[in-house]
Amino acid sequence: MHSFIYFASFLLLVSAIPKEEKIDRVYDRDLSGKEHFDNDIHNTEYDHEAFLGEEAKSFDNLSPEESKRRLGVIVDKIDKNKDGFITREELRDWIRFTAKRYIVEDTNNQWKKHNPDDAPKLPWNAYEKLVYGFMDFSKVVNKDDENYSYMVMMKRDKRRWQMADKDGDDALDKEEFGKFLHPEEDEYMKDVVILETMEDIDTDNDGKVSLKEYIRDLYKGEDNEEEPDWVKSEKEQFSTYRDKDGDGFLDIEEVKSWVIPPDFDHAEAEARHLIYEADYDADEQLTREEILNKYDLFVGSQATDFGDALARHDEF
């Protein structure tokens, strides 16, 4: 029940967010929630998360010897052609894989829930019945009806489904279903993300986002309350950076630049950085020994439950 759960969770999230906190619309493409450099001081925790993805969260304190042993197992996985060297391309592809792993896992989980028989394709009518079948939208007459929001969500799902359904057979295979669940990760699907964002924010339906609409979406405080400093900063961001043509509004292209920033290849940059830091002989590739000698850069003195991790790494 992806859409129902998503919508209910969104309502719960919004109600639980303190009024002074910011609701973020930007799809963050960075590899870690940590800053890579803080006042020119290198933060290796960024590298740990970039190299291990979500596995970095589950690290337990280990001895350097155990960290090196487990890191060595990962190195063997990264070396796809088994030539004893980790090239920039191999390291980049590994970092991309770890960054996208949560999408693969979520798609697998949702596919099993919605398609327990693991049929090659999931038809729209089966998905619709499972997610919305208990609702009677024929009785919805206005926005005050308790099922109105779910009807809107169903229509959005249908539109997103049709966009993900490239062969137009009204059924999605597993890959297409992944695009349906995570449209922000697919270049072909990005337009529907922007369209949904516009529908959420453009409350007067004039096809553009005013400063008032922009702030109202990010900040749920009352009109008579003193605004937090970050709200004032966002107003400056709107005028200085978001509103590129200076007309006082954000059009669709400006919203796209805000919500899905222009591509910067974080994985490529991180691969170059890790090689620069660990490549003792300056041949622009890494040996197993070079990586283990700099284990503190890749995993520190901690490592994860690699038995579970490596089982999933076979998807790489």
PDB file of C-alpha atoms in Angstrom:
ATOM      1  CA  MET A   1       0.000   0.000   0.000  1.00  0.00           C
ATOM      2  CA  HIS A   2       2.705   2.380  -1.082  1.00  0.00           C
ATOM      3  CA  SER A   3       0.596   5.480  -1.714  1.00  0.00           C
ATOM      4  CA  PHE A   4      -1.640   5.053   1.331  1.00  0.00           C
ATOM      5  CA  ILE A   5       1.329   4.489   3.610  1.00  0.00           C
ATOM      6  CA  TYR A   6       3.241   7.334   2.008  1.00  0.00           C
ATOM      7  CA  PHE A   7       0.366   9.757   2.371  1.00  0.00           C
ATOM      8  CA  ALA A   8      -0.449   8.755   5.934  1.00  0.00           C
ATOM      9  CA  SER A   9       3.234   8.965   6.856  1.00  0.00           C
ATOM     10  CA  PHE A  10       3.465  12.397   5.227  1.00  0.00           C
ATOM     11  CA  LEU A  11       0.532  13.663   7.269  1.00  0.00           C
ATOM     12  CA  LEU A  12       2.078  12.263  10.432  1.00  0.00           C
ATOM     13  CA  LEU A  13       5.434  13.795   9.556  1.00  0.00           C
ATOM     14  CA  VAL A  14       3.983  17.225   8.866  1.00  0.00           C
ATOM     15  CA  SER A  15       1.964  17.186  12.085  1.00  0.00           C
ATOM     16  CA  ALA A  16       5.043  16.123  14.046  1.00  0.00           C
ATOM     17  CA  ILE A  17       7.390  18.777  12.638  1.00  0.00           C
ATOM     18  CA  PRO A  18       7.787  21.707  15.033  1.00  0.00           C
ATOM     19  CA  LYS A  19       6.525  24.879  13.408  1.00  0.00           C
ATOM     20  CA  GLU A  20       9.935  26.518  13.482  1.00  0.00           C
ATOM     21  CA  GLU A  21      11.600  23.669  11.568  1.00  0.00           C
ATOM     22  CA  LYS A  22      12.073  23.667   7.824  1.00  0.00           C
ATOM     23  CA  ILE A  23      10.330  21.277   5.425  1.00  0.00           C
ATOM     24  CA  ASP A  24      12.882  20.532   2.731  1.00  0.00           C
ATOM     25  CA  ARG A  25      11.781  19.970  -0.880  1.00  0.00           C
ATOM     26  CA  VAL A  26      15.240  19.465  -2.365  1.00  0.00           C
ATOM     27  CA  TYR A  27      16.251  15.987  -3.458  1.00  0.00           C
ATOM     28  CA  ASP A  28      19.748  15.868  -1.989  1.00  0.00           C
ATOM     29  CA  ARG A  29      22.189  14.159  -4.316  1.00  0.00           C
ATOM     30  CA  ASP A  30      25.137  14.219  -1.933  1.00  0.00           C
ATOM     31  CA  LEU A  31      26.644  10.961  -0.701  1.00  0.00           C
ATOM     32  CA  SER A  32      26.483  11.765   3.003  1.00  0.00           C
ATOM     33  CA  GLY A  33      24.669  13.932   5.471  1.00  0.00           C
ATOM     34  CA  LYS A  34      28.061  14.969   6.824  1.00  0.00           C
ATOM     35  CA  GLU A  35      30.147  17.881   5.600  1.00  0.00           C
ATOM     36  CA  HIS A  36      33.190  16.650   3.684  1.00  0.00           C
ATOM     37  CA  PHE A  37      35.312  19.599   4.752  1.00  0.00           C
ATOM     38  CA  ASP A  38      34.622  21.838   7.747  1.00  0.00           C
ATOM     39  CA  ASN A  39      36.784  24.984   7.710  1.00  0.00           C
ATOM     40  CA  ASP A  40      39.274  23.102   5.498  1.00  0.00           C
ATOM     41  CA  ILE A  41      39.421  20.202   7.981  1.00  0.00           C
ATOM     42  CA  HIS A  42      38.816  16.863   6.261  1.00  0.00           C
ATOM     43  CA  ASN A  43      35.946  14.851   7.753  1.00  0.00           C
ATOM     44  CA  THR A  44      36.518  11.141   7.052  1.00  0.00           C
ATOM     45  CA  GLU A  45      32.974  10.298   8.227  1.00  0.00           C
ATOM     46  CA  TYR A  46      31.803  11.672   4.881  1.00  0.00           C
ATOM     47  CA  ASP A  47      34.084   9.197   3.099  1.00  0.00           C
ATOM     48  CA  HIS A  48      32.866   6.309   5.268  1.00  0.00           C
ATOM     49  CA  GLU A  49      29.237   6.991   4.317  1.00  0.00           C
ATOM     50  CA  ALA A  50      30.108   7.584   0.669  1.00  0.00           C
ATOM     51  CA  PHE A  51      32.050   4.305   0.499  1.00  0.00           C
ATOM     52  CA  LEU A  52      29.606   2.147   2.491  1.00  0.00           C
ATOM     53  CA  GLY A  53      26.278   3.910   2.014  1.00  0.00           C
ATOM     54  CA  GLU A  54      23.668   3.112   4.631  1.00  0.00           C
ATOM     55  CA  GLU A  55      25.865   0.306   5.977  1.00  0.00           C
ATOM     56  CA  ALA A  56      27.981   2.984   7.672  1.00  0.00           C
ATOM     57  CA  LYS A  57      25.116   3.639  10.095  1.00  0.00           C
ATOM     58  CA  SER A  58      25.335   0.163  11.565  1.00  0.00           C
ATOM     59  CA  PHE A  59      29.058   0.133  12.297  1.00  0.00           C
ATOM     60  CA  ASP A  60      30.117  -1.227  15.659  1.00  0.00           C
ATOM     61  CA  ASN A  61      33.454  -0.496  17.269  1.00  0.00           C
ATOM     62  CA  LEU A  62      36.020  -2.909  15.918  1.00  0.00           C
ATOM     63  CA  SER A  63      39.754  -3.251  16.180  1.00  0.00           C
ATOM     64  CA  PRO A  64      41.848  -1.928  13.297  1.00  0.00           C
ATOM     65  CA  GLU A  65      42.736  -5.528  12.425  1.00  0.00           C
ATOM     66  CA  GLU A  66      39.103  -6.577  12.086  1.00  0.00           C
ATOM     67  CA  SER A  67      38.254  -3.433  10.128  1.00  0.00           C
ATOM     68  CA  LYS A  68      41.046  -4.172   7.683  1.00  0.00           C
ATOM     69  CA  ARG A  69      39.962  -7.792   7.297  1.00  0.00           C
ATOM     70  CA  ARG A  70      36.390  -6.851   6.483  1.00  0.00           C
ATOM     71  CA  LEU A  71      37.443  -3.981   4.263  1.00  0.00           C
ATOM     72  CA  GLY A  72      39.568  -6.450   2.301  1.00  0.00           C
ATOM     73  CA  VAL A  73      36.460  -8.514   1.547  1.00  0.00           C
ATOM     74  CA  ILE A  74      34.777  -5.407   0.139  1.00  0.00           C
ATOM     75  CA  VAL A  75      37.845  -4.540  -1.943  1.00  0.00           C
ATOM     76  CA  ASP A  76      37.611  -7.938  -3.599  1.00  0.00           C
ATOM     77  CA  LYS A  77      33.995  -7.159  -4.489  1.00  0.00           C
ATOM     78  CA  ILE A  78      34.900  -3.793  -6.014  1.00  0.00           C
ATOM     79  CA  ASP A  79      37.628  -5.295  -8.216  1.00  0.00           C
ATOM     80  CA  LYS A  80      35.204  -6.553 -10.846  1.00  0.00           C
ATOM     81  CA  ASN A  81      37.802  -7.808 -13.342  1.00  0.00           C
ATOM     82  CA  LYS A  82      39.974  -9.363 -10.591  1.00  0.00           C
ATOM     83  CA  ASP A  83      43.180  -7.815 -11.889  1.00  0.00           C
ATOM     84  CA  GLY A  84      44.337  -6.677  -8.446  1.00  0.00           C
ATOM     85  CA  PHE A  85      43.729  -2.986  -9.100  1.00  0.00           C
ATOM     86  CA  ILE A  86      40.820  -0.716  -8.230  1.00  0.00           C
ATOM     87  CA  THR A  87      40.380   1.802 -11.018  1.00  0.00           C
ATOM     88  CA  ARG A  88      38.592   5.118 -10.680  1.00  0.00           C
ATOM     89  CA  GLU A  89      35.717   3.710 -12.726  1.00  0.00           C
ATOM     90  CA  GLU A  90      35.363   0.650 -10.484  1.00  0.00           C
ATOM     91  CA  LEU A  91      35.459   2.785  -7.357  1.00  0.00           C
ATOM     92  CA  ARG A  92      32.978   5.278  -8.828  1.00  0.00           C
ATOM     93  CA  ASP A  93      30.561   2.503  -9.801  1.00  0.00           C
ATOM     94  CA  TRP A  94      30.801   1.017  -6.311  1.00  0.00           C
ATOM     95  CA  ILE A  95      30.021   4.374  -4.693  1.00  0.00           C
ATOM     96  CA  ARG A  96      27.059   4.831  -7.022  1.00  0.00           C
ATOM     97  CA  PHE A  97      25.817   1.375  -6.089  1.00  0.00           C
ATOM     98  CA  THR A  98      25.995   2.016  -2.350  1.00  0.00           C
ATOM     99  CA  ALA A  99      24.214   5.345  -2.795  1.00  0.00           C
ATOM    100  CA  LYS A 100      21.373   3.686  -4.722  1.00  0.00           C
ATOM    101  CA  ARG A 101      21.111   0.554  -2.581  1.00  0.00           C
ATOM    102  CA  TYR A 102      18.193   1.867  -0.548  1.00  0.00           C
ATOM    103  CA  ILE A 103      16.204   2.308  -3.783  1.00  0.00           C
ATOM    104  CA  VAL A 104      16.895  -1.286  -4.816  1.00  0.00           C
ATOM    105  CA  GLU A 105      15.898  -2.552  -1.380  1.00  0.00           C
ATOM    106  CA  ASP A 106      12.733  -0.446  -1.227  1.00  0.00           C
ATOM    107  CA  THR A 107      11.727  -1.542  -4.734  1.00  0.00           C
ATOM    108  CA  ASN A 108      12.277  -5.185  -3.800  1.00  0.00           C
ATOM    109  CA  ASN A 109      10.232  -4.826  -0.615  1.00  0.00           C
ATOM    110  CA  GLN A 110       7.370  -2.968  -2.274  1.00  0.00           C
ATOM    111  CA  TRP A 111       7.348  -5.391  -5.214  1.00  0.00           C
ATOM    112  CA  LYS A 112       6.910  -8.320  -2.822  1.00  0.00           C
ATOM    113  CA  LYS A 113       4.078  -6.571  -0.977  1.00  0.00           C
ATOM    114  CA  HIS A 114       2.158  -5.575  -4.089  1.00  0.00           C
ATOM    115  CA  ASN A 115       3.060  -8.608  -6.195  1.00  0.00           C
ATOM    116  CA  PRO A 116       3.463 -11.554  -3.779  1.00  0.00           C
ATOM    117  CA  ASP A 117       3.312 -14.090  -6.609  1.00  0.00           C
ATOM    118  CA  ASP A 118       6.240 -12.322  -8.306  1.00  0.00           C
ATOM    119  CA  ALA A 119       4.435 -12.119 -11.639  1.00  0.00           C
ATOM    120  CA  PRO A 120       6.499 -10.533 -14.441  1.00  0.00           C
ATOM    121  CA  LYS A 121       4.244  -7.457 -14.377  1.00  0.00           C
ATOM    122  CA  LEU A 122       1.912  -5.715 -11.949  1.00  0.00           C
ATOM    123  CA  PRO A 123      -1.287  -4.371 -13.607  1.00  0.00           C
ATOM    124  CA  TRP A 124      -2.631  -0.986 -12.590  1.00  0.00           C
ATOM    125  CA  ASN A 125      -6.053  -2.387 -11.651  1.00  0.00           C
ATOM    126  CA  ALA A 126      -4.410  -4.817  -9.193  1.00  0.00           C
ATOM    127  CA  TYR A 127      -2.366  -2.021  -7.625  1.00  0.00           C
ATOM    128  CA  GLU A 128      -5.370   0.309  -7.489  1.00  0.00           C
ATOM    129  CA  LYS A 129      -7.553  -2.341  -5.858  1.00  0.00           C
ATOM    130  CA  LEU A 130      -4.938  -3.116  -3.218  1.00  0.00           C
ATOM    131  CA  VAL A 131      -4.166   0.487  -2.330  1.00  0.00           C
ATOM    132  CA  TYR A 132      -7.488   2.264  -2.866  1.00  0.00           C
ATOM    133  CA  GLY A 133     -10.047  -0.525  -3.174  1.00  0.00           C
ATOM    134  CA  PHE A 134     -11.582   0.121   0.249  1.00  0.00           C
ATOM    135  CA  MET A 135     -12.504   3.719  -0.672  1.00  0.00           C
ATOM    136  CA  ASP A 136     -15.617   4.939  -2.494  1.00  0.00           C
ATOM    137  CA  PHE A 137     -14.557   7.987  -4.463  1.00  0.00           C
ATOM    138  CA  SER A 138     -17.990   8.307  -6.090  1.00  0.00           C
ATOM    139  CA  LYS A 139     -19.217   9.955  -2.896  1.00  0.00           C
ATOM    140  CA  VAL A 140     -16.490  12.614  -2.875  1.00  0.00           C
ATOM    141  CA  VAL A 141     -18.106  15.954  -3.713  1.00  0.00           C
ATOM    142  CA  ASN A 142     -15.619  18.566  -2.465  1.00  0.00           C
ATOM    143  CA  LYS A 143     -12.287  19.116  -0.730  1.00  0.00           C
ATOM    144  CA  ASP A 144     -13.886  18.790   2.699  1.00  0.00           C
ATOM    145  CA  ASP A 145     -14.676  15.122   2.150  1.00  0.00           C
ATOM    146  CA  GLU A 146     -12.443  12.849   4.221  1.00  0.00           C
ATOM    147  CA  ASN A 147     -11.485  10.809   1.134  1.00  0.00           C
ATOM    148  CA  TYR A 148     -10.693  13.785  -1.089  1.00  0.00           C
ATOM    149  CA  SER A 149      -6.949  13.720  -0.335  1.00  0.00           C
ATOM    150  CA  TYR A 150      -6.767  10.019  -1.147  1.00  0.00           C
ATOM    151  CA  MET A 151      -8.587  10.606  -4.417  1.00  0.00           C
ATOM    152  CA  VAL A 152      -5.989  13.226  -5.339  1.00  0.00           C
ATOM    153  CA  MET A 153      -3.223  10.791  -4.412  1.00  0.00           C
ATOM    154  CA  MET A 154      -4.803   8.059  -6.535  1.00  0.00           C
ATOM    155  CA  LYS A 155      -4.938  10.366  -9.554  1.00  0.00           C
ATOM    156  CA  ARG A 156      -1.295  11.268  -9.012  1.00  0.00           C
ATOM    157  CA  ASP A 157      -0.379   7.605  -8.778  1.00  0.00           C
ATOM    158  CA  LYS A 158      -2.198   6.901 -12.017  1.00  0.00           C
ATOM    159  CA  ARG A 159      -0.399   9.705 -13.827  1.00  0.00           C
ATOM    160  CA  ARG A 160       2.973   8.613 -12.444  1.00  0.00           C
ATOM    161  CA  TRP A 161       2.161   4.992 -13.325  1.00  0.00           C
ATOM    162  CA  GLN A 162       1.400   5.923 -16.916  1.00  0.00           C
ATOM    163  CA  MET A 163       4.664   7.820 -17.209  1.00  0.00           C
ATOM    164  CA  ALA A 164       6.660   4.870 -15.850  1.00  0.00           C
ATOM    165  CA  ASP A 165       4.767   2.506 -18.198  1.00  0.00           C
ATOM    166  CA  LYS A 166       6.895   3.049 -21.291  1.00  0.00           C
ATOM    167  CA  ASP A 167       5.324   0.260 -23.354  1.00  0.00           C
ATOM    168  CA  GLY A 168       1.803   1.488 -22.557  1.00  0.00           C
ATOM    169  CA  ASP A 169       0.329  -1.856 -21.488  1.00  0.00           C
ATOM    170  CA  ASP A 170      -0.988  -0.432 -18.176  1.00  0.00           C
ATOM    171  CA  ALA A 171       1.240  -2.807 -16.224  1.00  0.00           C
ATOM    172  CA  LEU A 172       4.712  -2.295 -14.752  1.00  0.00           C
ATOM    173  CA  ASP A 173       7.607  -4.693 -14.594  1.00  0.00           C
ATOM    174  CA  LYS A 174       9.937  -4.484 -11.598  1.00  0.00           C
ATOM    175  CA  GLU A 175      12.245  -1.905 -13.174  1.00  0.00           C
ATOM    176  CA  GLU A 176       9.334   0.311 -14.172  1.00  0.00           C
ATOM    177  CA  PHE A 177       7.831  -0.109 -10.715  1.00  0.00           C
ATOM    178  CA  GLY A 178      11.073   1.206  -9.240  1.00  0.00           C
ATOM    179  CA  LYS A 179      10.761   4.310 -11.394  1.00  0.00           C
ATOM    180  CA  PHE A 180       7.170   4.698 -10.222  1.00  0.00           C
ATOM    181  CA  LEU A 181       8.262   4.547  -6.572  1.00  0.00           C
ATOM    182  CA  HIS A 182      11.326   6.782  -6.989  1.00  0.00           C
ATOM    183  CA  PRO A 183      10.749   9.058  -9.994  1.00  0.00           C
ATOM    184  CA  GLU A 184      13.301  11.582  -8.750  1.00  0.00           C
ATOM    185  CA  GLU A 185      16.079   9.087  -9.519  1.00  0.00           C
ATOM    186  CA  ASP A 186      15.234   8.694 -13.208  1.00  0.00           C
ATOM    187  CA  GLU A 187      15.877  11.391 -15.801  1.00  0.00           C
ATOM    188  CA  TYR A 188      12.796  10.394 -17.791  1.00  0.00           C
ATOM    189  CA  MET A 189      10.564  10.701 -14.702  1.00  0.00           C
ATOM    190  CA  LYS A 190      11.797  13.995 -13.294  1.00  0.00           C
ATOM    191  CA  ASP A 191       9.067  16.055 -14.942  1.00  0.00           C
ATOM    192  CA  VAL A 192       6.382  14.319 -12.889  1.00  0.00           C
ATOM    193  CA  VAL A 193       8.300  15.178  -9.700  1.00  0.00           C
ATOM    194  CA  ILE A 194       8.266  18.851 -10.647  1.00  0.00           C
ATOM    195  CA  LEU A 195       4.604  18.695 -11.623  1.00  0.00           C
ATOM    196  CA  GLU A 196       3.673  17.179  -8.247  1.00  0.00           C
ATOM    197  CA  THR A 197       5.745  19.810  -6.467  1.00  0.00           C
ATOM    198  CA  MET A 198       4.003  22.598  -8.358  1.00  0.00           C
ATOM    199  CA  GLU A 199       0.607  21.154  -7.460  1.00  0.00           C
ATOM    200  CA  ASP A 200       1.577  21.118  -3.788  1.00  0.00           C
ATOM    201  CA  ILE A 201       2.942  24.653  -3.650  1.00  0.00           C
ATOM    202  CA  ASP A 202       1.026  26.625  -6.295  1.00  0.00           C
ATOM    203  CA  THR A 203      -2.120  27.020  -4.200  1.00  0.00           C
ATOM    204  CA  ASP A 204      -3.738  29.648  -6.445  1.00  0.00           C
ATOM    205  CA  ASN A 205      -3.117  27.493  -9.544  1.00  0.00           C
ATOM    206  CA  ASP A 206      -1.623  30.279 -11.632  1.00  0.00           C
ATOM    207  CA  GLY A 207       1.235  28.117 -12.886  1.00  0.00           C
ATOM    208  CA  LYS A 208       3.957  29.786 -10.828  1.00  0.00           C
ATOM    209  CA  VAL A 209       5.152  29.989  -7.242  1.00  0.00           C
ATOM    210  CA  SER A 210       5.090  33.284  -5.379  1.00  0.00           C
ATOM    211  CA  LEU A 211       7.333  34.118  -2.432  1.00  0.00           C
ATOM    212  CA  LYS A 212       4.341  33.723  -0.101  1.00  0.00           C
ATOM    213  CA  GLU A 213       3.578  30.251  -1.486  1.00  0.00           C
ATOM    214  CA  TYR A 214       7.253  29.295  -1.321  1.00  0.00           C
ATOM    215  CA  ILE A 215       7.563  30.240   2.353  1.00  0.00           C
ATOM    216  CA  ARG A 216       4.163  28.805   3.298  1.00  0.00           C
ATOM    217  CA  ASP A 217       5.263  25.426   1.949  1.00  0.00           C
ATOM    218  CA  LEU A 218       8.537  25.426   3.911  1.00  0.00           C
ATOM    219  CA  TYR A 219       7.337  27.003   7.145  1.00  0.00           C
ATOM    220  CA  LYS A 220       4.120  26.108   8.949  1.00  0.00           C
ATOM    221  CA  GLY A 221       4.189  28.855  11.573  1.00  0.00           C
ATOM    222  CA  GLU A 222       1.339  31.270  12.211  1.00  0.00           C
ATOM    223  CA  ASP A 223       1.238  34.641  10.464  1.00  0.00           C
ATOM    224  CA  ASN A 224       1.541  36.544  13.738  1.00  0.00           C
ATOM    225  CA  GLU A 225       4.556  34.572  14.971  1.00  0.00           C
ATOM    226  CA  GLU A 226       8.102  35.863  14.753  1.00  0.00           C
ATOM    227  CA  GLU A 227       9.855  34.070  11.918  1.00  0.00           C
ATOM    228  CA  PRO A 228      12.959  31.976  12.627  1.00  0.00           C
ATOM    229  CA  ASP A 229      16.199  33.246  11.124  1.00  0.00           C
ATOM    230  CA  TRP A 230      16.222  30.472   8.514  1.00  0.00           C
ATOM    231  CA  VAL A 231      12.906  31.763   7.113  1.00  0.00           C
ATOM    232  CA  LYS A 232      14.467  35.176   6.542  1.00  0.00           C
ATOM    233  CA  SER A 233      17.394  33.425   4.884  1.00  0.00           C
ATOM    234  CA  GLU A 234      15.018  31.479   2.609  1.00  0.00           C
ATOM    235  CA  LYS A 235      13.371  34.728   1.514  1.00  0.00           C
ATOM    236  CA  GLU A 236      16.796  35.980   0.490  1.00  0.00           C
ATOM    237  CA  GLN A 237      17.494  32.671  -1.283  1.00  0.00           C
ATOM    238  CA  PHE A 238      14.235  33.025  -3.189  1.00  0.00           C
ATOM    239  CA  SER A 239      15.025  36.520  -4.409  1.00  0.00           C
ATOM    240  CA  THR A 240      18.746  36.072  -4.997  1.00  0.00           C
ATOM    241  CA  TYR A 241      19.082  32.519  -6.327  1.00  0.00           C
ATOM    242  CA  ARG A 242      15.737  30.786  -6.929  1.00  0.00           C
ATOM    243  CA  ASP A 243      14.011  33.549  -8.921  1.00  0.00           C
ATOM    244  CA  LYS A 244      16.546  33.665 -11.721  1.00  0.00           C
ATOM    245  CA  ASP A 245      14.661  36.113 -13.963  1.00  0.00           C
ATOM    246  CA  GLY A 246      13.738  38.412 -11.073  1.00  0.00           C
ATOM    247  CA  ASP A 247      10.007  38.535 -11.819  1.00  0.00           C
ATOM    248  CA  GLY A 248       8.979  37.706  -8.252  1.00  0.00           C
ATOM    249  CA  PHE A 249       7.833  34.160  -9.070  1.00  0.00           C
ATOM    250  CA  LEU A 250       9.287  30.711  -9.744  1.00  0.00           C
ATOM    251  CA  ASP A 251       8.244  29.149 -13.041  1.00  0.00           C
ATOM    252  CA  ILE A 252       8.502  25.419 -13.716  1.00  0.00           C
ATOM    253  CA  GLU A 253      12.144  25.574 -14.819  1.00  0.00           C
ATOM    254  CA  GLU A 254      13.108  27.589 -11.758  1.00  0.00           C
ATOM    255  CA  VAL A 255      11.279  25.127  -9.502  1.00  0.00           C
ATOM    256  CA  LYS A 256      13.159  22.291 -11.206  1.00  0.00           C
ATOM    257  CA  SER A 257      16.510  23.984 -10.562  1.00  0.00           C
ATOM    258  CA  TRP A 258      15.518  24.330  -6.916  1.00  0.00           C
ATOM    259  CA  VAL A 259      14.020  20.885  -6.238  1.00  0.00           C
ATOM    260  CA  ILE A 260      16.324  18.820  -8.480  1.00  0.00           C
ATOM    261  CA  PRO A 261      19.580  20.790  -8.753  1.00  0.00           C
ATOM    262  CA  PRO A 262      21.687  20.461 -11.895  1.00  0.00           C
ATOM    263  CA  ASP A 263      23.688  17.265 -11.890  1.00  0.00           C
ATOM    264  CA  PHE A 264      27.015  17.133 -10.108  1.00  0.00           C
ATOM    265  CA  ASP A 265      28.636  13.708 -10.146  1.00  0.00           C
ATOM    266  CA  HIS A 266      29.342  13.220  -6.444  1.00  0.00           C
ATOM    267  CA  ALA A 267      30.430   9.617  -6.990  1.00  0.00           C
ATOM    268  CA  GLU A 268      33.029  10.615  -9.575  1.00  0.00           C
ATOM    269  CA  ALA A 269      34.340  13.384  -7.324  1.00  0.00           C
ATOM    270  CA  GLU A 270      34.531  11.055  -4.308  1.00  0.00           C
ATOM    271  CA  ALA A 271      36.309   8.342  -6.305  1.00  0.00           C
ATOM    272  CA  ARG A 272      38.922  10.868  -7.406  1.00  0.00           C
ATOM    273  CA  HIS A 273      39.276  12.103  -3.820  1.00  0.00           C
ATOM    274  CA  LEU A 274      39.766   8.617  -2.359  1.00  0.00           C
ATOM    275  CA  ILE A 275      42.355   7.729  -4.996  1.00  0.00           C
ATOM    276  CA  TYR A 276      44.189  11.005  -4.396  1.00  0.00           C
ATOM    277  CA  GLU A 277      44.336  10.269  -0.655  1.00  0.00           C
ATOM    278  CA  ALA A 278      45.365   6.607  -0.876  1.00  0.00           C
ATOM    279  CA  ASP A 279      47.369   6.276  -4.121  1.00  0.00           C
ATOM    280  CA  TYR A 280      50.944   6.059  -2.794  1.00  0.00           C
ATOM    281  CA  ASP A 281      52.616   5.307  -6.134  1.00  0.00           C
ATOM    282  CA  ALA A 282      50.555   7.912  -8.038  1.00  0.00           C
ATOM    283  CA  ASP A 283      49.471   5.521 -10.792  1.00  0.00           C
ATOM    284  CA  GLU A 284      45.854   6.741 -10.482  1.00  0.00           C
ATOM    285  CA  GLN A 285      44.533   3.388  -9.301  1.00  0.00           C
ATOM    286  CA  LEU A 286      44.534   1.566  -5.981  1.00  0.00           C
ATOM    287  CA  THR A 287      45.882  -1.782  -4.907  1.00  0.00           C
ATOM    288  CA  ARG A 288      44.407  -3.798  -2.083  1.00  0.00           C
ATOM    289  CA  GLU A 289      47.434  -2.889   0.039  1.00  0.00           C
ATOM    290  CA  GLU A 290      47.021   0.836  -0.594  1.00  0.00           C
ATOM    291  CA  ILE A 291      43.375   0.733   0.475  1.00  0.00           C
ATOM    292  CA  LEU A 292      44.088  -1.310   3.610  1.00  0.00           C
ATOM    293  CA  ASN A 293      46.937   1.023   4.555  1.00  0.00           C
ATOM    294  CA  LYS A 294      44.374   3.853   4.523  1.00  0.00           C
ATOM    295  CA  TYR A 295      41.561   1.856   6.113  1.00  0.00           C
ATOM    296  CA  ASP A 296      40.808   4.818   8.384  1.00  0.00           C
ATOM    297  CA  LEU A 297      39.863   6.829   5.292  1.00  0.00           C
ATOM    298  CA  PHE A 298      37.471   4.173   3.944  1.00  0.00           C
ATOM    299  CA  VAL A 299      35.951   2.687   7.110  1.00  0.00           C
ATOM    300  CA  GLY A 300      37.945   3.966  10.085  1.00  0.00           C
ATOM    301  CA  SER A 301      38.264   1.541  12.974  1.00  0.00           C
ATOM    302  CA  GLN A 302      34.648   0.472  12.519  1.00  0.00           C
ATOM    303  CA  ALA A 303      32.838  -1.876  10.148  1.00  0.00           C
ATOM    304  CA  THR A 304      29.368  -3.254   9.590  1.00  0.00           C
ATOM    305  CA  ASP A 305      27.735  -6.660   9.627  1.00  0.00           C
ATOM    306  CA  PHE A 306      29.327  -7.636   6.362  1.00  0.00           C
ATOM    307  CA  GLY A 307      27.637 -11.015   6.186  1.00  0.00           C
ATOM    308  CA  ASP A 308      24.338  -9.282   5.464  1.00  0.00           C
ATOM    309  CA  ALA A 309      25.948  -6.500   3.473  1.00  0.00           C
ATOM    310  CA  LEU A 310      27.869  -8.736   1.116  1.00  0.00           C
ATOM    311  CA  ALA A 311      24.794 -10.797   0.344  1.00  0.00           C
ATOM    312  CA  ARG A 312      23.204  -7.649  -1.026  1.00  0.00           C
ATOM    313  CA  HIS A 313      26.445  -6.570  -2.691  1.00  0.00           C
ATOM    314  CA  ASP A 314      26.051  -9.500  -5.093  1.00  0.00           C
ATOM    315  CA  GLU A 315      23.458  -7.323  -6.863  1.00  0.00           C
ATOM    316  CA  PHE A 316      26.267  -4.964  -7.857  1.00  0.00           C
TER     317      PHE A 316
END
